[in-house]
Amino acid sequence: TFQICGESQKNVDATESWIKNLILKEQLENSISDELIVHFGESQIDTLADLQRRMHVTIQLESKLFPPCIKISGISRDVFYVSVKIQKMIQKMKDAQEEQSKAELVYNLVEWRYPGSNDSFVAFDKLTNMHLEDAKIAKKSHLTVKINKKDYKVDLNTLQANDDQGETIIIQRVPKNEDKQSIALPEQWEDMHEERVKLVNLKPSYHEYLEVENKFKKTCPSFVVEKVKTY
C-alpha cells in the first residue's frame, strides 16, 4: 500500500493511472498442460501452495479439464520462475513413472534376493532389483543397497554383501526363466541348433504324419506332410 500526493486531484489521478498501467504491463498469465497433473498428490499440492505464498502469484489447478492444466498469473518474472519450478516437478514425476515401468520389466526377467529367516531368501524391492541388475550390466564392482534398513556394500562379482559392522551375507541373482520348472519336450523333437524356426520332414511312419494324413485324405488326395518347429 502506498499514498500518492500531488498539487491537484488531476495530477494524483494521472499518477495513479500511470502506476496501474506499469503494473498491468508487468502482469502475465501462463498455462501448463500435462496429463500427469491429474495425479498430483499431497506433496505436489503443498509445493504449489508454497510457491504461491512465497512468489506472490496466483496458481489455479484445473484438474477437470482435458488435458488438465495449471494457470499461473502475476508479475512476469515471478510467473516465469514458478512455471519452471512446476515443469521440473512434472518432469520429476515422469522420470519416476518411467523408472518404475523399467523396474517392472527388469523384475520380469531377473530377481535379486537377500537372506531372510529360516534359510529362505527374500526378493529386493523392484527399484533396488533394477539398480543391482543395471550395475551388473554396467560391470560395476560394487553397489550399496539397503537391507532391513541397513546399508550393505554388494560385491557384484562374488555376490557377497558387507555392512559397516563387518557382517557378511550372500545374496542371489535368479533369472526368471531359470527359476521356473523346465518343460519336458516331446521325445521325437530334434535339436534346434539355436535356430528359432526349423522345417522338419516327417517320415510316413511317424504318429504326427499319420494323424495329419488321415485328416487330409478326407478332402485332399495328394499332399506332403511337414512340421514347422519354433524356438
CSV table of C-alpha atoms in Angstrom, one decimal:
chain,number,residue,atom,x,y,z
A,1,THR,CA,0.0,0.0,0.0
A,2,PHE,CA,1.3,3.5,-0.8
A,3,GLN,CA,-0.1,7.1,-0.9
A,4,ILE,CA,0.1,9.5,-3.9
A,5,CYS,CA,0.4,13.2,-3.1
A,6,GLY,CA,0.2,16.0,-5.7
A,7,GLU,CA,-0.7,19.6,-6.3
A,8,SER,CA,-4.1,18.7,-7.6
A,9,GLN,CA,-6.5,15.7,-7.8
A,10,LYS,CA,-5.9,15.7,-11.5
A,11,ASN,CA,-2.2,15.1,-11.0
A,12,VAL,CA,-2.9,12.4,-8.4
A,13,ASP,CA,-5.3,10.6,-10.8
A,14,ALA,CA,-2.8,10.8,-13.6
A,15,THR,CA,0.0,9.4,-11.5
A,16,GLU,CA,-2.3,6.6,-10.2
A,17,SER,CA,-3.3,5.7,-13.8
A,18,TRP,CA,0.4,5.7,-14.8
A,19,ILE,CA,1.3,3.3,-12.0
A,20,LYS,CA,-1.6,1.0,-12.8
A,21,ASN,CA,-0.6,0.8,-16.4
A,22,LEU,CA,3.0,-0.1,-15.4
A,23,ILE,CA,1.7,-2.9,-13.1
A,24,LEU,CA,-0.6,-4.2,-15.8
A,25,LYS,CA,2.2,-4.3,-18.4
A,26,GLU,CA,4.2,-6.5,-16.0
A,27,GLN,CA,1.3,-8.9,-15.5
A,28,LEU,CA,1.5,-12.2,-17.2
A,29,GLU,CA,-0.5,-15.4,-17.3
A,30,ASN,CA,1.0,-18.8,-18.2
A,31,SER,CA,-0.7,-22.1,-18.6
A,32,ILE,CA,0.9,-25.6,-18.3
A,33,SER,CA,-0.9,-28.6,-19.6
A,34,ASP,CA,0.0,-32.2,-18.8
A,35,GLU,CA,-1.9,-35.4,-18.2
A,36,LEU,CA,0.1,-36.1,-15.0
A,37,ILE,CA,-1.4,-33.0,-13.3
A,38,VAL,CA,-4.5,-35.1,-12.5
A,39,HIS,CA,-2.2,-37.4,-10.5
A,40,PHE,CA,-0.9,-34.6,-8.2
A,41,GLY,CA,-0.7,-35.8,-4.6
A,42,GLU,CA,-0.3,-34.1,-1.3
A,43,SER,CA,3.4,-33.3,-1.9
A,44,GLN,CA,2.7,-31.6,-5.2
A,45,ILE,CA,-0.2,-29.6,-3.9
A,46,ASP,CA,1.9,-28.4,-0.9
A,47,THR,CA,4.6,-27.3,-3.4
A,48,LEU,CA,2.1,-25.3,-5.4
A,49,ALA,CA,0.8,-23.6,-2.2
A,50,ASP,CA,4.3,-22.8,-1.1
A,51,LEU,CA,5.2,-21.3,-4.5
A,52,GLN,CA,2.0,-19.2,-4.5
A,53,ARG,CA,2.7,-17.9,-1.0
A,54,ARG,CA,6.4,-17.1,-1.5
A,55,MET,CA,6.3,-15.7,-5.0
A,56,HIS,CA,3.0,-13.7,-4.7
A,57,VAL,CA,1.5,-15.3,-7.8
A,58,THR,CA,-2.0,-16.8,-8.3
A,59,ILE,CA,-2.0,-20.5,-9.1
A,60,GLN,CA,-5.1,-22.2,-10.4
A,61,LEU,CA,-5.3,-26.0,-10.7
A,62,GLU,CA,-7.7,-27.1,-13.4
A,63,SER,CA,-7.7,-30.8,-12.9
A,64,LYS,CA,-11.1,-31.4,-14.5
A,65,LEU,CA,-10.1,-30.0,-17.9
A,66,PHE,CA,-8.6,-32.3,-20.6
A,67,PRO,CA,-5.8,-32.2,-20.6
A,68,PRO,CA,-5.6,-30.9,-17.0
A,69,CYS,CA,-3.7,-27.6,-16.6
A,70,ILE,CA,-2.2,-25.2,-14.1
A,71,LYS,CA,-2.6,-21.4,-14.7
A,72,ILE,CA,-0.1,-19.1,-13.1
A,73,SER,CA,-0.6,-15.3,-13.1
A,74,GLY,CA,1.3,-12.5,-11.6
A,75,ILE,CA,4.4,-10.3,-12.3
A,76,SER,CA,6.2,-11.7,-15.4
A,77,ARG,CA,9.5,-12.6,-13.7
A,78,ASP,CA,7.7,-14.4,-10.9
A,79,VAL,CA,5.4,-16.3,-13.3
A,80,PHE,CA,8.5,-17.4,-15.3
A,81,TYR,CA,10.2,-18.7,-12.1
A,82,VAL,CA,7.1,-20.5,-10.8
A,83,SER,CA,6.4,-22.0,-14.3
A,84,VAL,CA,9.9,-23.5,-14.4
A,85,LYS,CA,9.6,-25.0,-10.9
A,86,ILE,CA,6.3,-26.6,-11.9
A,87,GLN,CA,7.6,-28.0,-15.1
A,88,LYS,CA,10.6,-29.5,-13.2
A,89,MET,CA,8.2,-31.1,-10.7
A,90,ILE,CA,6.1,-32.6,-13.5
A,91,GLN,CA,9.3,-33.9,-15.2
A,92,LYS,CA,10.4,-35.5,-11.9
A,93,MET,CA,7.0,-37.3,-11.8
A,94,LYS,CA,7.6,-38.5,-15.4
A,95,ASP,CA,11.1,-39.8,-14.6
A,96,ALA,CA,9.8,-41.7,-11.5
A,97,GLN,CA,7.0,-43.2,-13.6
A,98,GLU,CA,9.4,-44.3,-16.3
A,99,GLU,CA,11.8,-45.7,-13.7
A,100,GLN,CA,9.0,-47.7,-12.1
A,101,SER,CA,8.0,-49.1,-15.5
A,102,LYS,CA,11.6,-50.1,-16.3
A,103,ALA,CA,11.8,-51.7,-12.8
A,104,GLU,CA,8.7,-53.8,-13.6
A,105,LEU,CA,10.3,-55.0,-16.9
A,106,VAL,CA,13.6,-56.0,-15.2
A,107,TYR,CA,11.7,-57.8,-12.4
A,108,ASN,CA,10.0,-60.0,-15.0
A,109,LEU,CA,13.5,-61.1,-16.2
A,110,VAL,CA,15.6,-61.4,-13.1
A,111,GLU,CA,15.1,-61.4,-9.4
A,112,TRP,CA,17.8,-60.4,-6.8
A,113,ARG,CA,17.3,-61.8,-3.3
A,114,TYR,CA,18.8,-61.4,0.2
A,115,PRO,CA,18.7,-63.9,3.1
A,116,GLY,CA,15.5,-64.0,5.1
A,117,SER,CA,14.5,-66.2,8.0
A,118,ASN,CA,14.7,-70.0,8.2
A,119,ASP,CA,17.3,-70.2,5.4
A,120,SER,CA,14.9,-68.6,2.9
A,121,PHE,CA,15.6,-65.7,0.6
A,122,VAL,CA,13.6,-62.5,0.2
A,123,ALA,CA,13.3,-60.6,-3.1
A,124,PHE,CA,14.6,-57.0,-3.1
A,125,ASP,CA,12.1,-54.3,-3.9
A,126,LYS,CA,11.7,-53.7,-7.6
A,127,LEU,CA,13.7,-50.5,-7.8
A,128,THR,CA,16.7,-52.0,-5.9
A,129,ASN,CA,16.4,-55.1,-8.1
A,130,MET,CA,16.7,-52.9,-11.2
A,131,HIS,CA,19.7,-50.9,-9.7
A,132,LEU,CA,21.5,-54.1,-8.9
A,133,GLU,CA,20.9,-55.5,-12.4
A,134,ASP,CA,21.9,-52.2,-14.1
A,135,ALA,CA,25.1,-52.2,-12.0
A,136,LYS,CA,25.9,-55.7,-13.1
A,137,ILE,CA,25.3,-55.0,-16.8
A,138,ALA,CA,27.5,-51.9,-16.5
A,139,LYS,CA,30.2,-54.2,-15.0
A,140,LYS,CA,30.4,-52.2,-11.8
A,141,SER,CA,32.3,-53.9,-9.0
A,142,HIS,CA,30.2,-52.7,-6.1
A,143,LEU,CA,26.8,-51.2,-5.2
A,144,THR,CA,25.5,-50.0,-1.9
A,145,VAL,CA,21.9,-51.1,-1.1
A,146,LYS,CA,19.6,-51.2,1.9
A,147,ILE,CA,18.7,-54.5,3.6
A,148,ASN,CA,16.4,-54.3,6.6
A,149,LYS,CA,17.2,-50.6,6.9
A,150,LYS,CA,20.9,-51.2,7.0
A,151,ASP,CA,23.4,-50.2,4.3
A,152,TYR,CA,25.3,-53.1,2.7
A,153,LYS,CA,28.0,-52.9,0.1
A,154,VAL,CA,27.4,-55.6,-2.5
A,155,ASP,CA,30.3,-57.1,-4.4
A,156,LEU,CA,28.7,-57.8,-7.8
A,157,ASN,CA,31.4,-60.4,-8.7
A,158,THR,CA,31.2,-62.6,-5.6
A,159,LEU,CA,27.6,-61.6,-4.6
A,160,GLN,CA,28.7,-61.0,-1.0
A,161,ALA,CA,27.3,-58.0,0.9
A,162,ASN,CA,29.0,-56.4,3.9
A,163,ASP,CA,27.6,-53.9,6.3
A,164,ASP,CA,29.6,-51.3,8.3
A,165,GLN,CA,29.9,-53.7,11.2
A,166,GLY,CA,31.7,-56.3,9.1
A,167,GLU,CA,28.8,-58.7,8.8
A,168,THR,CA,28.8,-60.6,5.5
A,169,ILE,CA,25.8,-62.1,3.8
A,170,ILE,CA,25.3,-63.9,0.5
A,171,ILE,CA,22.8,-62.5,-2.0
A,172,GLN,CA,21.3,-64.3,-5.0
A,173,ARG,CA,20.6,-63.3,-8.6
A,174,VAL,CA,18.0,-65.6,-10.1
A,175,PRO,CA,17.0,-65.3,-13.8
A,176,LYS,CA,13.2,-65.9,-14.0
A,177,ASN,CA,13.5,-68.4,-16.8
A,178,GLU,CA,15.9,-70.5,-14.7
A,179,ASP,CA,13.7,-70.2,-11.7
A,180,LYS,CA,10.8,-71.9,-13.4
A,181,GLN,CA,10.4,-75.7,-13.8
A,182,SER,CA,11.7,-77.0,-17.0
A,183,ILE,CA,9.2,-78.1,-19.6
A,184,ALA,CA,9.5,-81.6,-20.9
A,185,LEU,CA,9.8,-81.7,-24.7
A,186,PRO,CA,8.3,-84.4,-26.9
A,187,GLU,CA,10.7,-87.4,-27.4
A,188,GLN,CA,10.6,-87.0,-31.2
A,189,TRP,CA,11.8,-83.4,-31.2
A,190,GLU,CA,15.2,-82.8,-32.8
A,191,ASP,CA,17.9,-80.4,-31.6
A,192,MET,CA,17.1,-76.9,-33.0
A,193,HIS,CA,20.8,-75.9,-33.0
A,194,GLU,CA,19.9,-72.4,-31.8
A,195,GLU,CA,17.6,-71.9,-34.8
A,196,ARG,CA,14.3,-70.1,-34.0
A,197,VAL,CA,12.3,-71.8,-36.7
A,198,LYS,CA,13.0,-75.2,-38.4
A,199,LEU,CA,11.2,-77.1,-41.1
A,200,VAL,CA,11.3,-80.9,-40.4
A,201,ASN,CA,10.4,-83.6,-42.9
A,202,LEU,CA,8.2,-86.3,-41.3
A,203,LYS,CA,8.5,-90.0,-42.1
A,204,PRO,CA,5.3,-91.7,-43.1
A,205,SER,CA,5.6,-93.9,-40.1
A,206,TYR,CA,5.6,-91.0,-37.6
A,207,HIS,CA,2.4,-90.6,-35.5
A,208,GLU,CA,2.3,-86.9,-36.4
A,209,TYR,CA,2.4,-87.8,-40.1
A,210,LEU,CA,-0.3,-90.4,-39.8
A,211,GLU,CA,-2.6,-88.0,-37.9
A,212,VAL,CA,-2.3,-85.3,-40.5
A,213,GLU,CA,-2.6,-87.8,-43.3
A,214,ASN,CA,-5.9,-89.2,-42.1
A,215,LYS,CA,-7.4,-85.7,-41.9
A,216,PHE,CA,-6.1,-84.6,-45.3
A,217,LYS,CA,-7.3,-87.8,-47.1
A,218,LYS,CA,-10.9,-86.6,-46.4
A,219,THR,CA,-10.5,-83.6,-48.7
A,220,CYS,CA,-7.1,-83.7,-50.4
A,221,PRO,CA,-5.9,-86.7,-52.3
A,222,SER,CA,-2.3,-85.5,-52.9
A,223,PHE,CA,-0.1,-83.9,-50.2
A,224,VAL,CA,3.3,-83.8,-48.3
A,225,VAL,CA,3.3,-83.5,-44.5
A,226,GLU,CA,6.0,-81.4,-42.9
A,227,LYS,CA,6.3,-79.9,-39.4
A,228,VAL,CA,7.4,-76.4,-38.6
A,229,LYS,CA,9.1,-76.0,-35.2
A,230,THR,CA,9.7,-72.7,-33.4
A,231,TYR,CA,12.0,-71.9,-30.6
